[in-house]
Amino acid sequence: MTFVPSARLLRSLLPAFSLTVILIAIFYLQPRAMSYFGLNLLLNLALPIAFATLAQMCVIAVNDLDLGIGAFVGFVACVGATWLNESPVLGIAVLLLCIPAYAALGALIHLRNLPSIVVTLGMSFFWLGLALLVLPTPGGKAPEWVRAVMTFKAPGMPTTIYASALVAILVHFALMRSAYGAVVRGVGGNPRSVERAGWSILKAKMSMYALAGFFGVLSGISLIGLTTSADANIALRYTLLSIAGVILGGGEFVGGRISPVGAVLGAMTLTLAASFLSFLRISPDWQIGAQGAILIIVLALRVLINRAGKK
């Protein structure tokens, strides 16, 4: 049975609704946050998380799951705070090689028919080991140009909002409005039909994994631009945050159902949720559980909307 248009509309608006509710709650608890400076502090780390979430979304789009994105972002951050600063040519070369390396990972998973969860979990230890080799102890220094870009103060609203909106729109048109975007999403929904139509599933998976690597590089570079230094463990939590952001934004683990705009909104919601829980004076030990509760509530609302649409 098909869904009625109103149900689709409600489903697409759910990520924006979640973000709005969190913002209203924060402004109620802390009115001073309703300012340029306040929003800038609240959304300070939203852009790196948004990039990591988009990377995860690209992998989920082809029915895979990346459990190594957090460690990969940490490796990129370590390279950015060391080689990219001390020897820019070497640093840029290493970061560029990370993208085909991720594409090769997608090819390996497809050609050998390996479970992506196991392979990417193994790769997480590989990326973490490389990060420790590059930067054994926390430190390093972000390149000045990266720092300048990430601390740029845009007029009207924080730069993070402009950047997140621009990236979300670009990825939306690339994956949701283009012909090849329909193909790669079809790989997640019905790979046999895509293959019968003459498209290469291998190339599609490699493309999405390469795009995931690209967003992972952007996440790591933007992260050190905000923190000014790096650590091999700096982004390990991004793995779970990226998965939660995709699901919170309307994506699903199967069927190639994704939403770039929703994924970015989901990442911003999770970023704000941490601040909201801090304002409630909830212990950091309980904050992860509380964030999970927020995700469950949103998913429950999505189920109710789906059932209403079927009726």
PDB file of C-alpha atoms in Angstrom:
ATOM      1  CA  MET A   1       0.000   0.000   0.000  1.00  0.00           C
ATOM      2  CA  THR A   2       1.377   3.409  -0.946  1.00  0.00           C
ATOM      3  CA  PHE A   3       1.901   6.280   1.430  1.00  0.00           C
ATOM      4  CA  VAL A   4      -0.225   9.395   1.148  1.00  0.00           C
ATOM      5  CA  PRO A   5       1.643  12.620   0.282  1.00  0.00           C
ATOM      6  CA  SER A   6       0.985  14.143   3.702  1.00  0.00           C
ATOM      7  CA  ALA A   7       2.791  11.238   5.392  1.00  0.00           C
ATOM      8  CA  ARG A   8       5.815  11.695   3.109  1.00  0.00           C
ATOM      9  CA  LEU A   9       5.826  15.378   3.912  1.00  0.00           C
ATOM     10  CA  LEU A  10       5.660  14.753   7.658  1.00  0.00           C
ATOM     11  CA  ARG A  11       8.461  12.209   7.380  1.00  0.00           C
ATOM     12  CA  SER A  12      10.701  14.640   5.497  1.00  0.00           C
ATOM     13  CA  LEU A  13       9.964  17.420   7.983  1.00  0.00           C
ATOM     14  CA  LEU A  14      10.726  15.266  11.041  1.00  0.00           C
ATOM     15  CA  PRO A  15      14.508  16.033  11.120  1.00  0.00           C
ATOM     16  CA  ALA A  16      13.830  19.784  10.937  1.00  0.00           C
ATOM     17  CA  PHE A  17      11.156  19.433  13.613  1.00  0.00           C
ATOM     18  CA  SER A  18      13.589  17.599  15.913  1.00  0.00           C
ATOM     19  CA  LEU A  19      16.206  20.311  15.442  1.00  0.00           C
ATOM     20  CA  THR A  20      13.646  23.034  16.129  1.00  0.00           C
ATOM     21  CA  VAL A  21      12.447  21.367  19.330  1.00  0.00           C
ATOM     22  CA  ILE A  22      16.026  21.047  20.637  1.00  0.00           C
ATOM     23  CA  LEU A  23      16.740  24.689  19.798  1.00  0.00           C
ATOM     24  CA  ILE A  24      13.595  25.915  21.538  1.00  0.00           C
ATOM     25  CA  ALA A  25      14.426  23.863  24.625  1.00  0.00           C
ATOM     26  CA  ILE A  26      17.970  25.272  24.714  1.00  0.00           C
ATOM     27  CA  PHE A  27      16.762  28.846  24.305  1.00  0.00           C
ATOM     28  CA  TYR A  28      14.253  28.279  27.102  1.00  0.00           C
ATOM     29  CA  LEU A  29      16.918  26.975  29.468  1.00  0.00           C
ATOM     30  CA  GLN A  30      19.572  29.461  28.411  1.00  0.00           C
ATOM     31  CA  PRO A  31      18.147  32.591  26.722  1.00  0.00           C
ATOM     32  CA  ARG A  32      21.637  34.014  26.192  1.00  0.00           C
ATOM     33  CA  ALA A  33      22.257  31.247  23.671  1.00  0.00           C
ATOM     34  CA  MET A  34      19.845  33.059  21.345  1.00  0.00           C
ATOM     35  CA  SER A  35      22.618  35.194  19.869  1.00  0.00           C
ATOM     36  CA  TYR A  36      25.372  35.014  17.274  1.00  0.00           C
ATOM     37  CA  PHE A  37      27.966  34.189  19.913  1.00  0.00           C
ATOM     38  CA  GLY A  38      25.703  31.663  21.620  1.00  0.00           C
ATOM     39  CA  LEU A  39      24.820  29.810  18.412  1.00  0.00           C
ATOM     40  CA  ASN A  40      28.465  29.799  17.396  1.00  0.00           C
ATOM     41  CA  LEU A  41      29.386  28.046  20.642  1.00  0.00           C
ATOM     42  CA  LEU A  42      26.500  25.591  20.395  1.00  0.00           C
ATOM     43  CA  LEU A  43      27.294  24.608  16.810  1.00  0.00           C
ATOM     44  CA  ASN A  44      31.066  24.839  17.103  1.00  0.00           C
ATOM     45  CA  LEU A  45      31.677  21.161  16.307  1.00  0.00           C
ATOM     46  CA  ALA A  46      28.613  20.605  14.118  1.00  0.00           C
ATOM     47  CA  LEU A  47      30.432  20.837  10.773  1.00  0.00           C
ATOM     48  CA  PRO A  48      32.967  18.014  11.389  1.00  0.00           C
ATOM     49  CA  ILE A  49      30.148  15.799  12.662  1.00  0.00           C
ATOM     50  CA  ALA A  50      28.035  16.712   9.613  1.00  0.00           C
ATOM     51  CA  PHE A  51      30.862  15.702   7.260  1.00  0.00           C
ATOM     52  CA  ALA A  52      31.320  12.403   9.120  1.00  0.00           C
ATOM     53  CA  THR A  53      27.565  11.803   8.953  1.00  0.00           C
ATOM     54  CA  LEU A  54      27.540  12.406   5.190  1.00  0.00           C
ATOM     55  CA  ALA A  55      30.425   9.944   4.864  1.00  0.00           C
ATOM     56  CA  GLN A  56      28.426   7.335   6.759  1.00  0.00           C
ATOM     57  CA  MET A  57      25.351   8.134   4.663  1.00  0.00           C
ATOM     58  CA  CYS A  58      27.246   7.361   1.441  1.00  0.00           C
ATOM     59  CA  VAL A  59      28.126   3.900   2.759  1.00  0.00           C
ATOM     60  CA  ILE A  60      24.635   3.235   4.115  1.00  0.00           C
ATOM     61  CA  ALA A  61      23.215   4.216   0.708  1.00  0.00           C
ATOM     62  CA  VAL A  62      24.693   1.024  -0.764  1.00  0.00           C
ATOM     63  CA  ASN A  63      23.474  -1.138   2.148  1.00  0.00           C
ATOM     64  CA  ASP A  64      26.824  -1.182   3.959  1.00  0.00           C
ATOM     65  CA  LEU A  65      27.902   0.187   7.326  1.00  0.00           C
ATOM     66  CA  ASP A  66      31.195   1.877   8.178  1.00  0.00           C
ATOM     67  CA  LEU A  67      32.433   1.216  11.706  1.00  0.00           C
ATOM     68  CA  GLY A  68      35.802   2.796  10.969  1.00  0.00           C
ATOM     69  CA  ILE A  69      34.830   6.346  10.047  1.00  0.00           C
ATOM     70  CA  GLY A  70      35.663   7.715  13.504  1.00  0.00           C
ATOM     71  CA  ALA A  71      39.181   6.257  13.478  1.00  0.00           C
ATOM     72  CA  PHE A  72      39.632   7.430   9.881  1.00  0.00           C
ATOM     73  CA  VAL A  73      38.697  10.999  10.818  1.00  0.00           C
ATOM     74  CA  GLY A  74      41.184  10.776  13.690  1.00  0.00           C
ATOM     75  CA  PHE A  75      43.929   9.656  11.275  1.00  0.00           C
ATOM     76  CA  VAL A  76      43.155  12.551   8.936  1.00  0.00           C
ATOM     77  CA  ALA A  77      43.278  14.948  11.889  1.00  0.00           C
ATOM     78  CA  CYS A  78      46.709  13.620  12.902  1.00  0.00           C
ATOM     79  CA  VAL A  79      48.020  14.004   9.350  1.00  0.00           C
ATOM     80  CA  GLY A  80      46.547  17.492   9.155  1.00  0.00           C
ATOM     81  CA  ALA A  81      48.151  18.592  12.425  1.00  0.00           C
ATOM     82  CA  THR A  82      51.583  17.230  11.494  1.00  0.00           C
ATOM     83  CA  TRP A  83      52.503  16.556   7.881  1.00  0.00           C
ATOM     84  CA  LEU A  84      50.022  19.014   6.373  1.00  0.00           C
ATOM     85  CA  ASN A  85      51.496  21.737   8.572  1.00  0.00           C
ATOM     86  CA  GLU A  86      55.182  20.806   8.392  1.00  0.00           C
ATOM     87  CA  SER A  87      55.342  19.428   4.828  1.00  0.00           C
ATOM     88  CA  PRO A  88      52.223  20.519   2.904  1.00  0.00           C
ATOM     89  CA  VAL A  89      53.052  18.543  -0.250  1.00  0.00           C
ATOM     90  CA  LEU A  90      53.395  15.282   1.677  1.00  0.00           C
ATOM     91  CA  GLY A  91      50.307  16.021   3.746  1.00  0.00           C
ATOM     92  CA  ILE A  92      48.145  16.782   0.715  1.00  0.00           C
ATOM     93  CA  ALA A  93      49.420  13.672  -1.078  1.00  0.00           C
ATOM     94  CA  VAL A  94      48.547  11.426   1.876  1.00  0.00           C
ATOM     95  CA  LEU A  95      45.087  12.934   2.250  1.00  0.00           C
ATOM     96  CA  LEU A  96      44.391  12.574  -1.469  1.00  0.00           C
ATOM     97  CA  LEU A  97      45.476   8.924  -1.348  1.00  0.00           C
ATOM     98  CA  CYS A  98      42.948   8.318   1.422  1.00  0.00           C
ATOM     99  CA  ILE A  99      40.097   8.748  -1.081  1.00  0.00           C
ATOM    100  CA  PRO A 100      41.126   5.953  -3.516  1.00  0.00           C
ATOM    101  CA  ALA A 101      42.023   3.849  -0.472  1.00  0.00           C
ATOM    102  CA  TYR A 102      38.413   4.095   0.665  1.00  0.00           C
ATOM    103  CA  ALA A 103      37.232   3.275  -2.870  1.00  0.00           C
ATOM    104  CA  ALA A 104      39.458   0.181  -2.818  1.00  0.00           C
ATOM    105  CA  LEU A 105      37.858  -0.799   0.478  1.00  0.00           C
ATOM    106  CA  GLY A 106      34.436  -0.713  -1.178  1.00  0.00           C
ATOM    107  CA  ALA A 107      35.765  -2.813  -4.072  1.00  0.00           C
ATOM    108  CA  LEU A 108      37.189  -5.411  -1.675  1.00  0.00           C
ATOM    109  CA  ILE A 109      33.898  -5.711   0.209  1.00  0.00           C
ATOM    110  CA  HIS A 110      31.930  -6.152  -3.031  1.00  0.00           C
ATOM    111  CA  LEU A 111      34.285  -8.455  -4.935  1.00  0.00           C
ATOM    112  CA  ARG A 112      34.900 -10.807  -2.027  1.00  0.00           C
ATOM    113  CA  ASN A 113      31.312 -10.531  -0.763  1.00  0.00           C
ATOM    114  CA  LEU A 114      32.559  -9.649   2.708  1.00  0.00           C
ATOM    115  CA  PRO A 115      30.386  -8.177   5.502  1.00  0.00           C
ATOM    116  CA  SER A 116      31.075  -4.462   5.608  1.00  0.00           C
ATOM    117  CA  ILE A 117      30.695  -4.348   9.394  1.00  0.00           C
ATOM    118  CA  VAL A 118      33.570  -6.792   9.902  1.00  0.00           C
ATOM    119  CA  VAL A 119      35.856  -5.220   7.288  1.00  0.00           C
ATOM    120  CA  THR A 120      35.342  -1.634   8.422  1.00  0.00           C
ATOM    121  CA  LEU A 121      35.702  -2.647  12.066  1.00  0.00           C
ATOM    122  CA  GLY A 122      39.064  -4.162  11.190  1.00  0.00           C
ATOM    123  CA  MET A 123      39.995  -1.030   9.246  1.00  0.00           C
ATOM    124  CA  SER A 124      39.206   1.075  12.320  1.00  0.00           C
ATOM    125  CA  PHE A 125      42.178  -0.547  14.091  1.00  0.00           C
ATOM    126  CA  PHE A 126      44.292   0.023  10.975  1.00  0.00           C
ATOM    127  CA  TRP A 127      43.448   3.742  10.854  1.00  0.00           C
ATOM    128  CA  LEU A 128      43.984   4.070  14.594  1.00  0.00           C
ATOM    129  CA  GLY A 129      47.384   2.409  14.319  1.00  0.00           C
ATOM    130  CA  LEU A 130      48.424   4.730  11.496  1.00  0.00           C
ATOM    131  CA  ALA A 131      47.246   7.720  13.508  1.00  0.00           C
ATOM    132  CA  LEU A 132      49.396   6.647  16.452  1.00  0.00           C
ATOM    133  CA  LEU A 133      52.400   6.252  14.162  1.00  0.00           C
ATOM    134  CA  VAL A 134      51.898   9.751  12.787  1.00  0.00           C
ATOM    135  CA  LEU A 135      51.157  11.341  16.163  1.00  0.00           C
ATOM    136  CA  PRO A 136      51.999   9.066  19.146  1.00  0.00           C
ATOM    137  CA  THR A 137      50.915  11.658  21.721  1.00  0.00           C
ATOM    138  CA  PRO A 138      48.276  14.402  21.532  1.00  0.00           C
ATOM    139  CA  GLY A 139      49.637  17.578  19.998  1.00  0.00           C
ATOM    140  CA  GLY A 140      50.554  18.952  16.618  1.00  0.00           C
ATOM    141  CA  LYS A 141      49.312  22.191  15.173  1.00  0.00           C
ATOM    142  CA  ALA A 142      46.640  22.980  12.626  1.00  0.00           C
ATOM    143  CA  PRO A 143      47.780  24.882   9.517  1.00  0.00           C
ATOM    144  CA  GLU A 144      47.029  28.573   9.760  1.00  0.00           C
ATOM    145  CA  TRP A 145      44.878  28.571   6.632  1.00  0.00           C
ATOM    146  CA  VAL A 146      42.690  25.777   8.039  1.00  0.00           C
ATOM    147  CA  ARG A 147      42.356  27.650  11.307  1.00  0.00           C
ATOM    148  CA  ALA A 148      41.459  30.855   9.448  1.00  0.00           C
ATOM    149  CA  VAL A 149      38.754  29.144   7.386  1.00  0.00           C
ATOM    150  CA  MET A 150      37.150  27.413  10.366  1.00  0.00           C
ATOM    151  CA  THR A 151      37.159  30.523  12.562  1.00  0.00           C
ATOM    152  CA  PHE A 152      35.874  32.881   9.867  1.00  0.00           C
ATOM    153  CA  LYS A 153      32.951  34.940  11.159  1.00  0.00           C
ATOM    154  CA  ALA A 154      30.253  35.249   8.534  1.00  0.00           C
ATOM    155  CA  PRO A 155      27.686  38.063   8.736  1.00  0.00           C
ATOM    156  CA  GLY A 156      24.232  37.371  10.142  1.00  0.00           C
ATOM    157  CA  MET A 157      24.727  33.779  11.269  1.00  0.00           C
ATOM    158  CA  PRO A 158      27.647  31.560  12.285  1.00  0.00           C
ATOM    159  CA  THR A 159      29.691  30.184   9.387  1.00  0.00           C
ATOM    160  CA  THR A 160      28.757  26.634  10.392  1.00  0.00           C
ATOM    161  CA  ILE A 161      25.130  27.234   9.427  1.00  0.00           C
ATOM    162  CA  TYR A 162      26.024  28.581   5.979  1.00  0.00           C
ATOM    163  CA  ALA A 163      28.551  25.802   5.333  1.00  0.00           C
ATOM    164  CA  SER A 164      26.196  23.041   6.511  1.00  0.00           C
ATOM    165  CA  ALA A 165      23.347  24.354   4.362  1.00  0.00           C
ATOM    166  CA  LEU A 166      25.579  24.652   1.288  1.00  0.00           C
ATOM    167  CA  VAL A 167      26.993  21.128   1.665  1.00  0.00           C
ATOM    168  CA  ALA A 168      23.549  19.645   2.294  1.00  0.00           C
ATOM    169  CA  ILE A 169      22.118  21.259  -0.841  1.00  0.00           C
ATOM    170  CA  LEU A 170      25.059  20.240  -3.049  1.00  0.00           C
ATOM    171  CA  VAL A 171      24.944  16.612  -1.895  1.00  0.00           C
ATOM    172  CA  HIS A 172      21.158  16.578  -2.229  1.00  0.00           C
ATOM    173  CA  PHE A 173      21.322  17.572  -5.896  1.00  0.00           C
ATOM    174  CA  ALA A 174      24.232  15.191  -6.536  1.00  0.00           C
ATOM    175  CA  LEU A 175      22.550  12.115  -5.048  1.00  0.00           C
ATOM    176  CA  MET A 176      18.828  12.835  -5.132  1.00  0.00           C
ATOM    177  CA  ARG A 177      18.399  14.803  -8.362  1.00  0.00           C
ATOM    178  CA  SER A 178      20.994  13.367 -10.715  1.00  0.00           C
ATOM    179  CA  ALA A 179      20.739  10.271 -12.903  1.00  0.00           C
ATOM    180  CA  TYR A 180      23.796   8.583 -11.426  1.00  0.00           C
ATOM    181  CA  GLY A 181      22.570   9.434  -7.933  1.00  0.00           C
ATOM    182  CA  ALA A 182      19.483   7.356  -8.674  1.00  0.00           C
ATOM    183  CA  VAL A 183      21.742   4.514  -9.820  1.00  0.00           C
ATOM    184  CA  VAL A 184      23.847   4.402  -6.652  1.00  0.00           C
ATOM    185  CA  ARG A 185      20.748   4.587  -4.488  1.00  0.00           C
ATOM    186  CA  GLY A 186      19.289   1.807  -6.594  1.00  0.00           C
ATOM    187  CA  VAL A 187      22.269  -0.354  -5.670  1.00  0.00           C
ATOM    188  CA  GLY A 188      21.082  -0.126  -2.078  1.00  0.00           C
ATOM    189  CA  GLY A 189      17.454  -0.718  -3.023  1.00  0.00           C
ATOM    190  CA  ASN A 190      17.506  -3.288  -5.834  1.00  0.00           C
ATOM    191  CA  PRO A 191      21.030  -4.159  -7.048  1.00  0.00           C
ATOM    192  CA  ARG A 192      19.842  -6.863  -9.454  1.00  0.00           C
ATOM    193  CA  SER A 193      17.674  -4.417 -11.365  1.00  0.00           C
ATOM    194  CA  VAL A 194      20.552  -1.942 -11.537  1.00  0.00           C
ATOM    195  CA  GLU A 195      22.865  -4.644 -12.883  1.00  0.00           C
ATOM    196  CA  ARG A 196      20.290  -5.799 -15.441  1.00  0.00           C
ATOM    197  CA  ALA A 197      20.006  -2.198 -16.627  1.00  0.00           C
ATOM    198  CA  GLY A 198      23.701  -2.287 -17.543  1.00  0.00           C
ATOM    199  CA  TRP A 199      25.188  -0.364 -14.624  1.00  0.00           C
ATOM    200  CA  SER A 200      28.214  -1.630 -12.729  1.00  0.00           C
ATOM    201  CA  ILE A 201      27.525  -2.279  -9.059  1.00  0.00           C
ATOM    202  CA  LEU A 202      31.271  -2.368  -8.418  1.00  0.00           C
ATOM    203  CA  LYS A 203      31.768   1.125  -9.832  1.00  0.00           C
ATOM    204  CA  ALA A 204      28.763   2.434  -7.928  1.00  0.00           C
ATOM    205  CA  LYS A 205      30.049   1.075  -4.614  1.00  0.00           C
ATOM    206  CA  MET A 206      33.543   2.362  -5.292  1.00  0.00           C
ATOM    207  CA  SER A 207      32.105   5.791  -6.092  1.00  0.00           C
ATOM    208  CA  MET A 208      30.145   5.965  -2.858  1.00  0.00           C
ATOM    209  CA  TYR A 209      33.063   4.733  -0.766  1.00  0.00           C
ATOM    210  CA  ALA A 210      35.337   7.275  -2.456  1.00  0.00           C
ATOM    211  CA  LEU A 211      32.794   9.985  -1.641  1.00  0.00           C
ATOM    212  CA  ALA A 212      32.716   8.724   1.949  1.00  0.00           C
ATOM    213  CA  GLY A 213      36.507   9.018   2.084  1.00  0.00           C
ATOM    214  CA  PHE A 214      36.295  12.555   0.714  1.00  0.00           C
ATOM    215  CA  PHE A 215      33.836  13.620   3.409  1.00  0.00           C
ATOM    216  CA  GLY A 216      35.948  11.845   6.026  1.00  0.00           C
ATOM    217  CA  VAL A 217      38.945  13.931   4.968  1.00  0.00           C
ATOM    218  CA  LEU A 218      36.861  17.112   5.190  1.00  0.00           C
ATOM    219  CA  SER A 219      35.683  16.066   8.657  1.00  0.00           C
ATOM    220  CA  GLY A 220      39.213  15.565   9.952  1.00  0.00           C
ATOM    221  CA  ILE A 221      40.558  18.796   8.469  1.00  0.00           C
ATOM    222  CA  SER A 222      37.648  20.886   9.736  1.00  0.00           C
ATOM    223  CA  LEU A 223      38.002  19.275  13.174  1.00  0.00           C
ATOM    224  CA  ILE A 224      41.631  20.326  13.647  1.00  0.00           C
ATOM    225  CA  GLY A 225      40.719  23.791  12.395  1.00  0.00           C
ATOM    226  CA  LEU A 226      38.496  24.077  15.469  1.00  0.00           C
ATOM    227  CA  THR A 227      40.618  22.209  18.011  1.00  0.00           C
ATOM    228  CA  THR A 228      43.981  23.568  16.658  1.00  0.00           C
ATOM    229  CA  SER A 229      45.655  20.212  17.547  1.00  0.00           C
ATOM    230  CA  ALA A 230      45.012  16.504  17.118  1.00  0.00           C
ATOM    231  CA  ASP A 231      44.886  13.173  18.874  1.00  0.00           C
ATOM    232  CA  ALA A 232      44.537   9.652  17.481  1.00  0.00           C
ATOM    233  CA  ASN A 233      41.387   9.168  19.584  1.00  0.00           C
ATOM    234  CA  ILE A 234      39.911  12.585  18.879  1.00  0.00           C
ATOM    235  CA  ALA A 235      37.010  11.379  16.728  1.00  0.00           C
ATOM    236  CA  LEU A 236      36.301   7.776  17.794  1.00  0.00           C
ATOM    237  CA  ARG A 237      32.802   8.741  18.952  1.00  0.00           C
ATOM    238  CA  TYR A 238      32.039  10.016  15.435  1.00  0.00           C
ATOM    239  CA  THR A 239      31.323   6.436  14.340  1.00  0.00           C
ATOM    240  CA  LEU A 240      28.196   6.117  16.470  1.00  0.00           C
ATOM    241  CA  LEU A 241      27.276   9.783  16.034  1.00  0.00           C
ATOM    242  CA  SER A 242      27.417   9.449  12.247  1.00  0.00           C
ATOM    243  CA  ILE A 243      25.162   6.387  12.256  1.00  0.00           C
ATOM    244  CA  ALA A 244      22.712   8.104  14.595  1.00  0.00           C
ATOM    245  CA  GLY A 245      22.789  11.259  12.466  1.00  0.00           C
ATOM    246  CA  VAL A 246      21.884   9.354   9.294  1.00  0.00           C
ATOM    247  CA  ILE A 247      19.008   7.511  10.971  1.00  0.00           C
ATOM    248  CA  LEU A 248      17.823  10.636  12.758  1.00  0.00           C
ATOM    249  CA  GLY A 249      17.840  12.413   9.402  1.00  0.00           C
ATOM    250  CA  GLY A 250      15.467   9.939   7.785  1.00  0.00           C
ATOM    251  CA  GLY A 251      17.897   7.351   6.414  1.00  0.00           C
ATOM    252  CA  GLU A 252      17.462   3.603   6.762  1.00  0.00           C
ATOM    253  CA  PHE A 253      19.902   0.719   6.937  1.00  0.00           C
ATOM    254  CA  VAL A 254      18.409  -1.027   3.915  1.00  0.00           C
ATOM    255  CA  GLY A 255      16.863  -0.001   0.638  1.00  0.00           C
ATOM    256  CA  GLY A 256      19.174   2.865  -0.270  1.00  0.00           C
ATOM    257  CA  ARG A 257      16.880   5.314   1.509  1.00  0.00           C
ATOM    258  CA  ILE A 258      18.897   8.378   2.460  1.00  0.00           C
ATOM    259  CA  SER A 259      18.416  12.103   2.895  1.00  0.00           C
ATOM    260  CA  PRO A 260      21.487  14.374   2.640  1.00  0.00           C
ATOM    261  CA  VAL A 261      19.621  17.364   4.037  1.00  0.00           C
ATOM    262  CA  GLY A 262      18.147  15.225   6.803  1.00  0.00           C
ATOM    263  CA  ALA A 263      21.585  13.766   7.614  1.00  0.00           C
ATOM    264  CA  VAL A 264      23.048  17.243   8.123  1.00  0.00           C
ATOM    265  CA  LEU A 265      20.060  18.258  10.249  1.00  0.00           C
ATOM    266  CA  GLY A 266      20.481  15.052  12.245  1.00  0.00           C
ATOM    267  CA  ALA A 267      24.149  15.829  12.867  1.00  0.00           C
ATOM    268  CA  MET A 268      23.275  19.335  14.048  1.00  0.00           C
ATOM    269  CA  THR A 269      20.533  17.943  16.294  1.00  0.00           C
ATOM    270  CA  LEU A 270      22.965  15.544  17.964  1.00  0.00           C
ATOM    271  CA  THR A 271      25.474  18.366  18.432  1.00  0.00           C
ATOM    272  CA  LEU A 272      22.838  20.531  20.093  1.00  0.00           C
ATOM    273  CA  ALA A 273      21.541  17.603  22.151  1.00  0.00           C
ATOM    274  CA  ALA A 274      24.879  17.408  23.955  1.00  0.00           C
ATOM    275  CA  SER A 275      24.611  21.077  24.942  1.00  0.00           C
ATOM    276  CA  PHE A 276      20.962  20.644  25.924  1.00  0.00           C
ATOM    277  CA  LEU A 277      21.835  17.770  28.251  1.00  0.00           C
ATOM    278  CA  SER A 278      24.656  19.822  29.756  1.00  0.00           C
ATOM    279  CA  PHE A 279      22.217  22.651  30.478  1.00  0.00           C
ATOM    280  CA  LEU A 280      20.036  20.100  32.253  1.00  0.00           C
ATOM    281  CA  ARG A 281      23.117  19.260  34.360  1.00  0.00           C
ATOM    282  CA  ILE A 282      22.994  15.623  33.349  1.00  0.00           C
ATOM    283  CA  SER A 283      26.214  13.811  34.128  1.00  0.00           C
ATOM    284  CA  PRO A 284      28.434  13.092  31.097  1.00  0.00           C
ATOM    285  CA  ASP A 285      28.221   9.418  32.032  1.00  0.00           C
ATOM    286  CA  TRP A 286      24.496   9.514  31.313  1.00  0.00           C
ATOM    287  CA  GLN A 287      24.557  11.809  28.287  1.00  0.00           C
ATOM    288  CA  ILE A 288      25.182   9.051  25.744  1.00  0.00           C
ATOM    289  CA  GLY A 289      22.164   7.164  27.052  1.00  0.00           C
ATOM    290  CA  ALA A 290      20.082  10.328  26.950  1.00  0.00           C
ATOM    291  CA  GLN A 291      21.118  10.967  23.343  1.00  0.00           C
ATOM    292  CA  GLY A 292      20.028   7.420  22.551  1.00  0.00           C
ATOM    293  CA  ALA A 293      16.665   8.127  24.159  1.00  0.00           C
ATOM    294  CA  ILE A 294      16.233  11.185  21.925  1.00  0.00           C
ATOM    295  CA  LEU A 295      16.982   9.027  18.877  1.00  0.00           C
ATOM    296  CA  ILE A 296      14.450   6.409  19.985  1.00  0.00           C
ATOM    297  CA  ILE A 297      11.770   9.072  20.436  1.00  0.00           C
ATOM    298  CA  VAL A 298      12.344  10.408  16.917  1.00  0.00           C
ATOM    299  CA  LEU A 299      12.273   6.898  15.458  1.00  0.00           C
ATOM    300  CA  ALA A 300       9.029   6.204  17.314  1.00  0.00           C
ATOM    301  CA  LEU A 301       7.508   9.316  15.748  1.00  0.00           C
ATOM    302  CA  ARG A 302       8.652   8.104  12.333  1.00  0.00           C
ATOM    303  CA  VAL A 303       6.925   4.746  12.897  1.00  0.00           C
ATOM    304  CA  LEU A 304       3.706   6.510  13.878  1.00  0.00           C
ATOM    305  CA  ILE A 305       3.874   8.656  10.750  1.00  0.00           C
ATOM    306  CA  ASN A 306       4.436   5.592   8.555  1.00  0.00           C
ATOM    307  CA  ARG A 307       1.477   3.787  10.093  1.00  0.00           C
ATOM    308  CA  ALA A 308      -0.725   6.848   9.675  1.00  0.00           C
ATOM    309  CA  GLY A 309       0.324   7.033   6.032  1.00  0.00           C
ATOM    310  CA  LYS A 310      -0.585   3.400   5.421  1.00  0.00           C
ATOM    311  CA  LYS A 311      -4.035   3.960   6.872  1.00  0.00           C
TER     312      LYS A 311
END
